[in-house]
Amino acid sequence: MENKVLARVGDVSITQNDVEETMKRFPQERQAYIDSEIGRKQLLEQIISFELMYKHGKELGFDNDKEFLEHAKKMEKELLTQFTIARVLAEMPITDEEIASFYAENNNMFKEEESVSAKHILVESLEKAKEIEKEIANGLSFEDAARKYSSCPSSQNGGDLGSFTRGKMVPEFEEAAFKLNVGEVSEPVQTQFGYHIIKTEEKSDPKVKSLEEVKDVIKDNLLQEKQNKKYMDMTEELKVKYNVEYEK
């Protein structure tokens, strides 16, 4: 792809690649805005402004200013330190065998608990709950009944509470939700909040995630462990090489 010149500031060309590289320095959420016709024009103007200020600073001799040189020296040290760390830790391959071995030894880390997805209708009295039951039996959909009668904020979503595991709801509600078959509607269930009519939408048995599902997570963890160990080992070696002494 041609690296198109978008503007010139004196003898300096600002290209499409310059804009692309600058864009990558922004957070991911900002890149979405910048990657538009307006955003790119604004970014180009910013790059031009920076180039103008750079030239102006050179003309004023600020690049030889004592304060500037002190800052530049500090920045050079920080940049070289970060560059060295990145280069030293760059080549740390993680094999499929290492990933599989970690998974085999630690698959308890990847257990998914039993879960249920449910909807409910919450009212104050048993009498009201019984009335709603009859309306549902006579053809009113559970979701419409929730929107019409439920005092829970979930009523706006047809009573949908989403998916939850054991221990997330009050005991009476949890017991009823997990006992129901998928699509089944409960008798009124009393809790500290009132009376619930519950409908179970989905149920998931406890399971262990497959190696394929967690492969990337394991790889990242192993890489981090290796990098941390190498960093600490090298630090200890370099302490000897460069003669580190602690003052008492």
mmCIF file of C-alpha atoms in Angstrom:
data_model
loop_
_atom_site.group_PDB
_atom_site.id
_atom_site.type_symbol
_atom_site.label_atom_id
_atom_site.label_comp_id
_atom_site.label_asym_id
_atom_site.label_seq_id
_atom_site.Cartn_x
_atom_site.Cartn_y
_atom_site.Cartn_z
ATOM 1 C CA MET A 1 0.000 0.000 0.000
ATOM 2 C CA GLU A 2 1.305 3.439 -0.951
ATOM 3 C CA ASN A 3 2.466 5.593 1.951
ATOM 4 C CA LYS A 4 0.622 8.703 0.815
ATOM 5 C CA VAL A 5 1.999 12.122 1.797
ATOM 6 C CA LEU A 6 -0.771 14.065 3.526
ATOM 7 C CA ALA A 7 1.055 17.312 4.335
ATOM 8 C CA ARG A 8 4.477 18.945 4.346
ATOM 9 C CA VAL A 9 5.942 21.159 7.024
ATOM 10 C CA GLY A 10 8.982 22.733 5.380
ATOM 11 C CA ASP A 11 11.178 19.811 4.336
ATOM 12 C CA VAL A 12 9.311 17.277 6.503
ATOM 13 C CA SER A 13 6.616 15.081 4.956
ATOM 14 C CA ILE A 14 3.732 13.797 7.104
ATOM 15 C CA THR A 15 2.414 10.551 5.679
ATOM 16 C CA GLN A 16 -0.475 8.146 6.033
ATOM 17 C CA ASN A 17 1.831 5.849 8.041
ATOM 18 C CA ASP A 18 2.587 8.683 10.469
ATOM 19 C CA VAL A 19 -1.135 9.089 11.150
ATOM 20 C CA GLU A 20 -1.584 5.310 11.553
ATOM 21 C CA GLU A 21 1.330 5.022 13.981
ATOM 22 C CA THR A 22 0.121 7.993 16.021
ATOM 23 C CA MET A 23 -3.376 6.519 16.181
ATOM 24 C CA LYS A 24 -2.013 3.302 17.724
ATOM 25 C CA ARG A 25 -0.745 5.260 20.726
ATOM 26 C CA PHE A 26 -4.283 6.169 21.767
ATOM 27 C CA PRO A 27 -6.425 3.918 24.006
ATOM 28 C CA GLN A 28 -8.562 1.410 22.107
ATOM 29 C CA GLU A 29 -11.795 3.228 22.918
ATOM 30 C CA ARG A 30 -10.419 6.500 21.489
ATOM 31 C CA GLN A 31 -9.184 4.837 18.299
ATOM 32 C CA ALA A 32 -12.751 4.117 17.224
ATOM 33 C CA TYR A 33 -13.481 7.869 17.162
ATOM 34 C CA ILE A 34 -10.185 8.839 15.554
ATOM 35 C CA ASP A 35 -10.605 6.268 12.793
ATOM 36 C CA SER A 36 -13.069 8.451 10.897
ATOM 37 C CA GLU A 37 -12.738 11.232 8.347
ATOM 38 C CA ILE A 38 -13.140 13.981 10.967
ATOM 39 C CA GLY A 39 -10.955 12.197 13.514
ATOM 40 C CA ARG A 40 -8.120 11.650 11.057
ATOM 41 C CA LYS A 41 -8.215 15.293 9.943
ATOM 42 C CA GLN A 42 -7.977 16.413 13.575
ATOM 43 C CA LEU A 43 -5.110 14.011 14.204
ATOM 44 C CA LEU A 44 -3.256 15.256 11.124
ATOM 45 C CA GLU A 45 -3.628 18.846 12.384
ATOM 46 C CA GLN A 46 -2.246 17.782 15.755
ATOM 47 C CA ILE A 47 0.784 16.129 14.112
ATOM 48 C CA ILE A 48 1.371 19.294 12.064
ATOM 49 C CA SER A 49 1.118 21.441 15.214
ATOM 50 C CA PHE A 50 3.681 19.261 17.003
ATOM 51 C CA GLU A 51 6.063 19.451 14.039
ATOM 52 C CA LEU A 52 5.698 23.253 13.982
ATOM 53 C CA MET A 53 6.442 23.500 17.708
ATOM 54 C CA TYR A 54 9.436 21.186 17.285
ATOM 55 C CA LYS A 55 10.861 23.403 14.548
ATOM 56 C CA HIS A 56 10.182 26.519 16.598
ATOM 57 C CA GLY A 57 11.934 25.020 19.622
ATOM 58 C CA LYS A 58 14.974 24.157 17.521
ATOM 59 C CA GLU A 59 15.041 27.697 16.135
ATOM 60 C CA LEU A 60 14.928 29.155 19.642
ATOM 61 C CA GLY A 61 17.765 26.865 20.726
ATOM 62 C CA PHE A 62 15.718 25.050 23.372
ATOM 63 C CA ASP A 63 17.376 21.765 22.370
ATOM 64 C CA ASN A 64 20.559 23.088 23.980
ATOM 65 C CA ASP A 65 18.819 24.452 27.069
ATOM 66 C CA LYS A 66 20.227 22.983 30.301
ATOM 67 C CA GLU A 67 16.784 22.133 31.720
ATOM 68 C CA PHE A 68 15.778 20.431 28.466
ATOM 69 C CA LEU A 69 18.974 18.379 28.361
ATOM 70 C CA GLU A 70 18.417 17.209 31.954
ATOM 71 C CA HIS A 71 14.874 16.066 31.092
ATOM 72 C CA ALA A 72 16.112 14.420 27.893
ATOM 73 C CA LYS A 73 18.746 12.480 29.831
ATOM 74 C CA LYS A 74 16.124 11.175 32.281
ATOM 75 C CA MET A 75 13.782 10.220 29.469
ATOM 76 C CA GLU A 76 16.602 8.484 27.615
ATOM 77 C CA LYS A 77 17.392 6.408 30.723
ATOM 78 C CA GLU A 78 13.746 5.439 31.240
ATOM 79 C CA LEU A 79 13.287 4.607 27.558
ATOM 80 C CA LEU A 80 16.445 2.475 27.409
ATOM 81 C CA THR A 81 15.438 0.662 30.611
ATOM 82 C CA GLN A 82 12.003 -0.220 29.258
ATOM 83 C CA PHE A 83 13.461 -1.172 25.870
ATOM 84 C CA THR A 84 16.026 -3.463 27.508
ATOM 85 C CA ILE A 85 13.385 -5.183 29.662
ATOM 86 C CA ALA A 86 11.164 -5.715 26.619
ATOM 87 C CA ARG A 87 14.024 -7.166 24.555
ATOM 88 C CA VAL A 88 15.322 -9.402 27.355
ATOM 89 C CA LEU A 89 11.855 -10.860 28.025
ATOM 90 C CA ALA A 90 10.720 -11.021 24.409
ATOM 91 C CA GLU A 91 11.805 -14.543 23.485
ATOM 92 C CA MET A 92 9.914 -16.714 25.975
ATOM 93 C CA PRO A 93 8.167 -19.462 23.975
ATOM 94 C CA ILE A 94 5.332 -21.403 25.608
ATOM 95 C CA THR A 95 4.831 -24.870 24.124
ATOM 96 C CA ASP A 96 1.571 -26.766 23.689
ATOM 97 C CA GLU A 97 3.034 -29.456 25.970
ATOM 98 C CA GLU A 98 3.515 -26.925 28.784
ATOM 99 C CA ILE A 99 -0.051 -25.678 28.360
ATOM 100 C CA ALA A 100 -1.485 -29.209 28.349
ATOM 101 C CA SER A 101 0.566 -30.154 31.415
ATOM 102 C CA PHE A 102 -0.632 -27.106 33.359
ATOM 103 C CA TYR A 103 -4.231 -27.874 32.410
ATOM 104 C CA ALA A 104 -3.932 -31.501 33.500
ATOM 105 C CA GLU A 105 -2.467 -30.528 36.873
ATOM 106 C CA ASN A 106 -4.782 -27.577 37.541
ATOM 107 C CA ASN A 107 -8.078 -28.262 35.756
ATOM 108 C CA ASN A 108 -9.913 -27.616 39.040
ATOM 109 C CA MET A 109 -9.136 -23.942 38.364
ATOM 110 C CA PHE A 110 -11.383 -24.069 35.308
ATOM 111 C CA LYS A 111 -14.536 -25.490 36.868
ATOM 112 C CA GLU A 112 -17.849 -23.843 36.038
ATOM 113 C CA GLU A 113 -20.487 -24.128 38.746
ATOM 114 C CA GLU A 114 -24.017 -25.348 38.230
ATOM 115 C CA SER A 115 -26.137 -22.408 37.085
ATOM 116 C CA VAL A 116 -29.708 -21.521 36.237
ATOM 117 C CA SER A 117 -31.297 -18.731 34.211
ATOM 118 C CA ALA A 118 -34.651 -17.601 35.563
ATOM 119 C CA LYS A 119 -37.399 -15.000 35.440
ATOM 120 C CA HIS A 120 -39.698 -14.029 38.281
ATOM 121 C CA ILE A 121 -42.720 -11.986 39.287
ATOM 122 C CA LEU A 122 -42.561 -10.380 42.730
ATOM 123 C CA VAL A 123 -45.706 -9.250 44.607
ATOM 124 C CA GLU A 124 -46.545 -8.445 48.218
ATOM 125 C CA SER A 125 -49.255 -11.015 48.983
ATOM 126 C CA LEU A 126 -50.012 -14.679 48.400
ATOM 127 C CA GLU A 127 -53.494 -13.719 47.199
ATOM 128 C CA LYS A 128 -52.085 -11.499 44.455
ATOM 129 C CA ALA A 129 -49.613 -14.217 43.431
ATOM 130 C CA LYS A 130 -52.488 -16.713 43.120
ATOM 131 C CA GLU A 131 -54.449 -14.280 40.938
ATOM 132 C CA ILE A 132 -51.477 -13.838 38.613
ATOM 133 C CA GLU A 133 -51.031 -17.603 38.426
ATOM 134 C CA LYS A 134 -54.571 -17.911 37.132
ATOM 135 C CA GLU A 135 -54.015 -15.209 34.514
ATOM 136 C CA ILE A 136 -50.911 -16.999 33.263
ATOM 137 C CA ALA A 137 -52.819 -20.305 33.172
ATOM 138 C CA ASN A 138 -55.501 -18.550 31.103
ATOM 139 C CA GLY A 139 -53.018 -17.398 28.471
ATOM 140 C CA LEU A 140 -51.228 -14.263 29.751
ATOM 141 C CA SER A 141 -47.534 -14.698 29.008
ATOM 142 C CA PHE A 142 -45.170 -14.858 31.972
ATOM 143 C CA GLU A 143 -43.204 -11.905 30.607
ATOM 144 C CA ASP A 144 -46.278 -9.714 30.169
ATOM 145 C CA ALA A 145 -47.448 -10.645 33.664
ATOM 146 C CA ALA A 146 -44.041 -9.599 35.033
ATOM 147 C CA ARG A 147 -44.212 -6.253 33.246
ATOM 148 C CA LYS A 148 -47.776 -5.700 34.497
ATOM 149 C CA TYR A 149 -47.552 -6.842 38.129
ATOM 150 C CA SER A 150 -43.973 -7.378 39.374
ATOM 151 C CA SER A 151 -42.538 -4.848 41.841
ATOM 152 C CA CYS A 152 -38.963 -5.882 41.005
ATOM 153 C CA PRO A 153 -36.938 -3.638 38.632
ATOM 154 C CA SER A 154 -36.501 -6.748 36.455
ATOM 155 C CA SER A 155 -40.163 -6.303 35.447
ATOM 156 C CA GLN A 156 -38.996 -4.013 32.628
ATOM 157 C CA ASN A 157 -37.224 -7.036 31.109
ATOM 158 C CA GLY A 158 -40.127 -9.407 31.570
ATOM 159 C CA GLY A 159 -38.816 -10.488 34.966
ATOM 160 C CA ASP A 160 -35.502 -11.719 33.578
ATOM 161 C CA LEU A 161 -32.839 -12.152 36.281
ATOM 162 C CA GLY A 162 -30.235 -13.644 33.964
ATOM 163 C CA SER A 163 -28.009 -16.541 34.939
ATOM 164 C CA PHE A 164 -26.803 -17.215 38.497
ATOM 165 C CA THR A 165 -25.010 -19.908 40.481
ATOM 166 C CA ARG A 166 -25.824 -21.267 43.916
ATOM 167 C CA GLY A 167 -25.322 -18.848 46.779
ATOM 168 C CA LYS A 168 -26.301 -15.768 44.768
ATOM 169 C CA MET A 169 -30.004 -15.643 45.710
ATOM 170 C CA VAL A 170 -31.881 -15.997 49.014
ATOM 171 C CA PRO A 171 -32.174 -19.707 49.935
ATOM 172 C CA GLU A 172 -35.925 -20.123 49.313
ATOM 173 C CA PHE A 173 -35.713 -18.565 45.865
ATOM 174 C CA GLU A 174 -32.572 -20.492 44.941
ATOM 175 C CA GLU A 175 -33.994 -23.848 46.005
ATOM 176 C CA ALA A 176 -37.125 -23.344 43.908
ATOM 177 C CA ALA A 177 -35.281 -22.073 40.822
ATOM 178 C CA PHE A 178 -32.810 -24.963 40.759
ATOM 179 C CA LYS A 179 -35.545 -27.558 41.410
ATOM 180 C CA LEU A 180 -37.740 -26.464 38.480
ATOM 181 C CA ASN A 181 -37.425 -28.051 35.070
ATOM 182 C CA VAL A 182 -36.642 -25.773 32.117
ATOM 183 C CA GLY A 183 -39.800 -23.889 31.122
ATOM 184 C CA GLU A 184 -41.610 -24.823 34.322
ATOM 185 C CA VAL A 185 -43.355 -22.169 36.467
ATOM 186 C CA SER A 186 -43.314 -22.441 40.261
ATOM 187 C CA GLU A 187 -46.029 -22.138 42.852
ATOM 188 C CA PRO A 188 -45.716 -18.856 44.820
ATOM 189 C CA VAL A 189 -42.468 -18.872 46.821
ATOM 190 C CA GLN A 190 -42.222 -16.702 49.928
ATOM 191 C CA THR A 191 -38.969 -14.897 50.791
ATOM 192 C CA GLN A 192 -38.113 -11.839 52.858
ATOM 193 C CA PHE A 193 -38.974 -9.711 49.809
ATOM 194 C CA GLY A 194 -42.483 -11.023 49.239
ATOM 195 C CA TYR A 195 -43.983 -13.722 47.031
ATOM 196 C CA HIS A 196 -42.277 -14.875 43.859
ATOM 197 C CA ILE A 197 -43.580 -16.757 40.865
ATOM 198 C CA ILE A 198 -40.481 -18.239 39.205
ATOM 199 C CA LYS A 199 -39.899 -19.542 35.705
ATOM 200 C CA THR A 200 -36.674 -21.393 34.924
ATOM 201 C CA GLU A 201 -35.373 -20.683 31.417
ATOM 202 C CA GLU A 202 -32.078 -22.598 31.232
ATOM 203 C CA LYS A 203 -30.012 -24.900 33.443
ATOM 204 C CA SER A 204 -26.310 -25.727 33.177
ATOM 205 C CA ASP A 205 -24.651 -28.624 34.969
ATOM 206 C CA PRO A 206 -21.274 -28.105 36.625
ATOM 207 C CA LYS A 207 -18.429 -28.745 34.184
ATOM 208 C CA VAL A 208 -14.747 -28.183 33.580
ATOM 209 C CA LYS A 209 -13.907 -25.891 30.670
ATOM 210 C CA SER A 210 -12.094 -27.627 27.837
ATOM 211 C CA LEU A 211 -8.388 -27.121 27.180
ATOM 212 C CA GLU A 212 -9.252 -25.284 23.966
ATOM 213 C CA GLU A 213 -11.459 -22.811 25.877
ATOM 214 C CA VAL A 214 -8.734 -21.871 28.367
ATOM 215 C CA LYS A 215 -5.614 -22.364 26.246
ATOM 216 C CA ASP A 216 -4.945 -18.649 25.735
ATOM 217 C CA VAL A 217 -5.469 -17.868 29.440
ATOM 218 C CA ILE A 218 -3.010 -20.592 30.450
ATOM 219 C CA LYS A 219 -0.491 -19.394 27.875
ATOM 220 C CA ASP A 220 -0.654 -15.816 29.183
ATOM 221 C CA ASN A 221 -0.240 -17.014 32.793
ATOM 222 C CA LEU A 222 2.730 -19.240 31.964
ATOM 223 C CA LEU A 223 4.346 -16.467 29.954
ATOM 224 C CA GLN A 224 3.959 -14.036 32.834
ATOM 225 C CA GLU A 225 5.432 -16.566 35.274
ATOM 226 C CA LYS A 226 8.422 -17.202 33.004
ATOM 227 C CA GLN A 227 9.006 -13.508 32.422
ATOM 228 C CA ASN A 228 8.805 -12.712 36.137
ATOM 229 C CA LYS A 229 11.285 -15.484 36.959
ATOM 230 C CA LYS A 230 13.692 -14.419 34.232
ATOM 231 C CA TYR A 231 13.453 -10.784 35.334
ATOM 232 C CA MET A 232 14.193 -11.669 38.970
ATOM 233 C CA ASP A 233 17.027 -14.056 38.042
ATOM 234 C CA MET A 234 18.656 -11.489 35.772
ATOM 235 C CA THR A 235 18.313 -8.797 38.425
ATOM 236 C CA GLU A 236 20.227 -10.972 40.906
ATOM 237 C CA GLU A 237 22.931 -11.748 38.304
ATOM 238 C CA LEU A 238 23.323 -8.086 37.408
ATOM 239 C CA LYS A 239 23.597 -7.107 41.072
ATOM 240 C CA VAL A 240 26.794 -9.160 41.199
ATOM 241 C CA LYS A 241 28.038 -8.014 37.789
ATOM 242 C CA TYR A 242 27.607 -4.318 38.555
ATOM 243 C CA ASN A 243 28.510 -4.580 42.237
ATOM 244 C CA VAL A 244 25.383 -3.521 44.148
ATOM 245 C CA GLU A 245 26.052 -2.652 47.778
ATOM 246 C CA TYR A 246 23.383 -1.789 50.354
ATOM 247 C CA GLU A 247 24.194 0.891 52.907
ATOM 248 C CA LYS A 248 23.512 -0.091 56.536
#
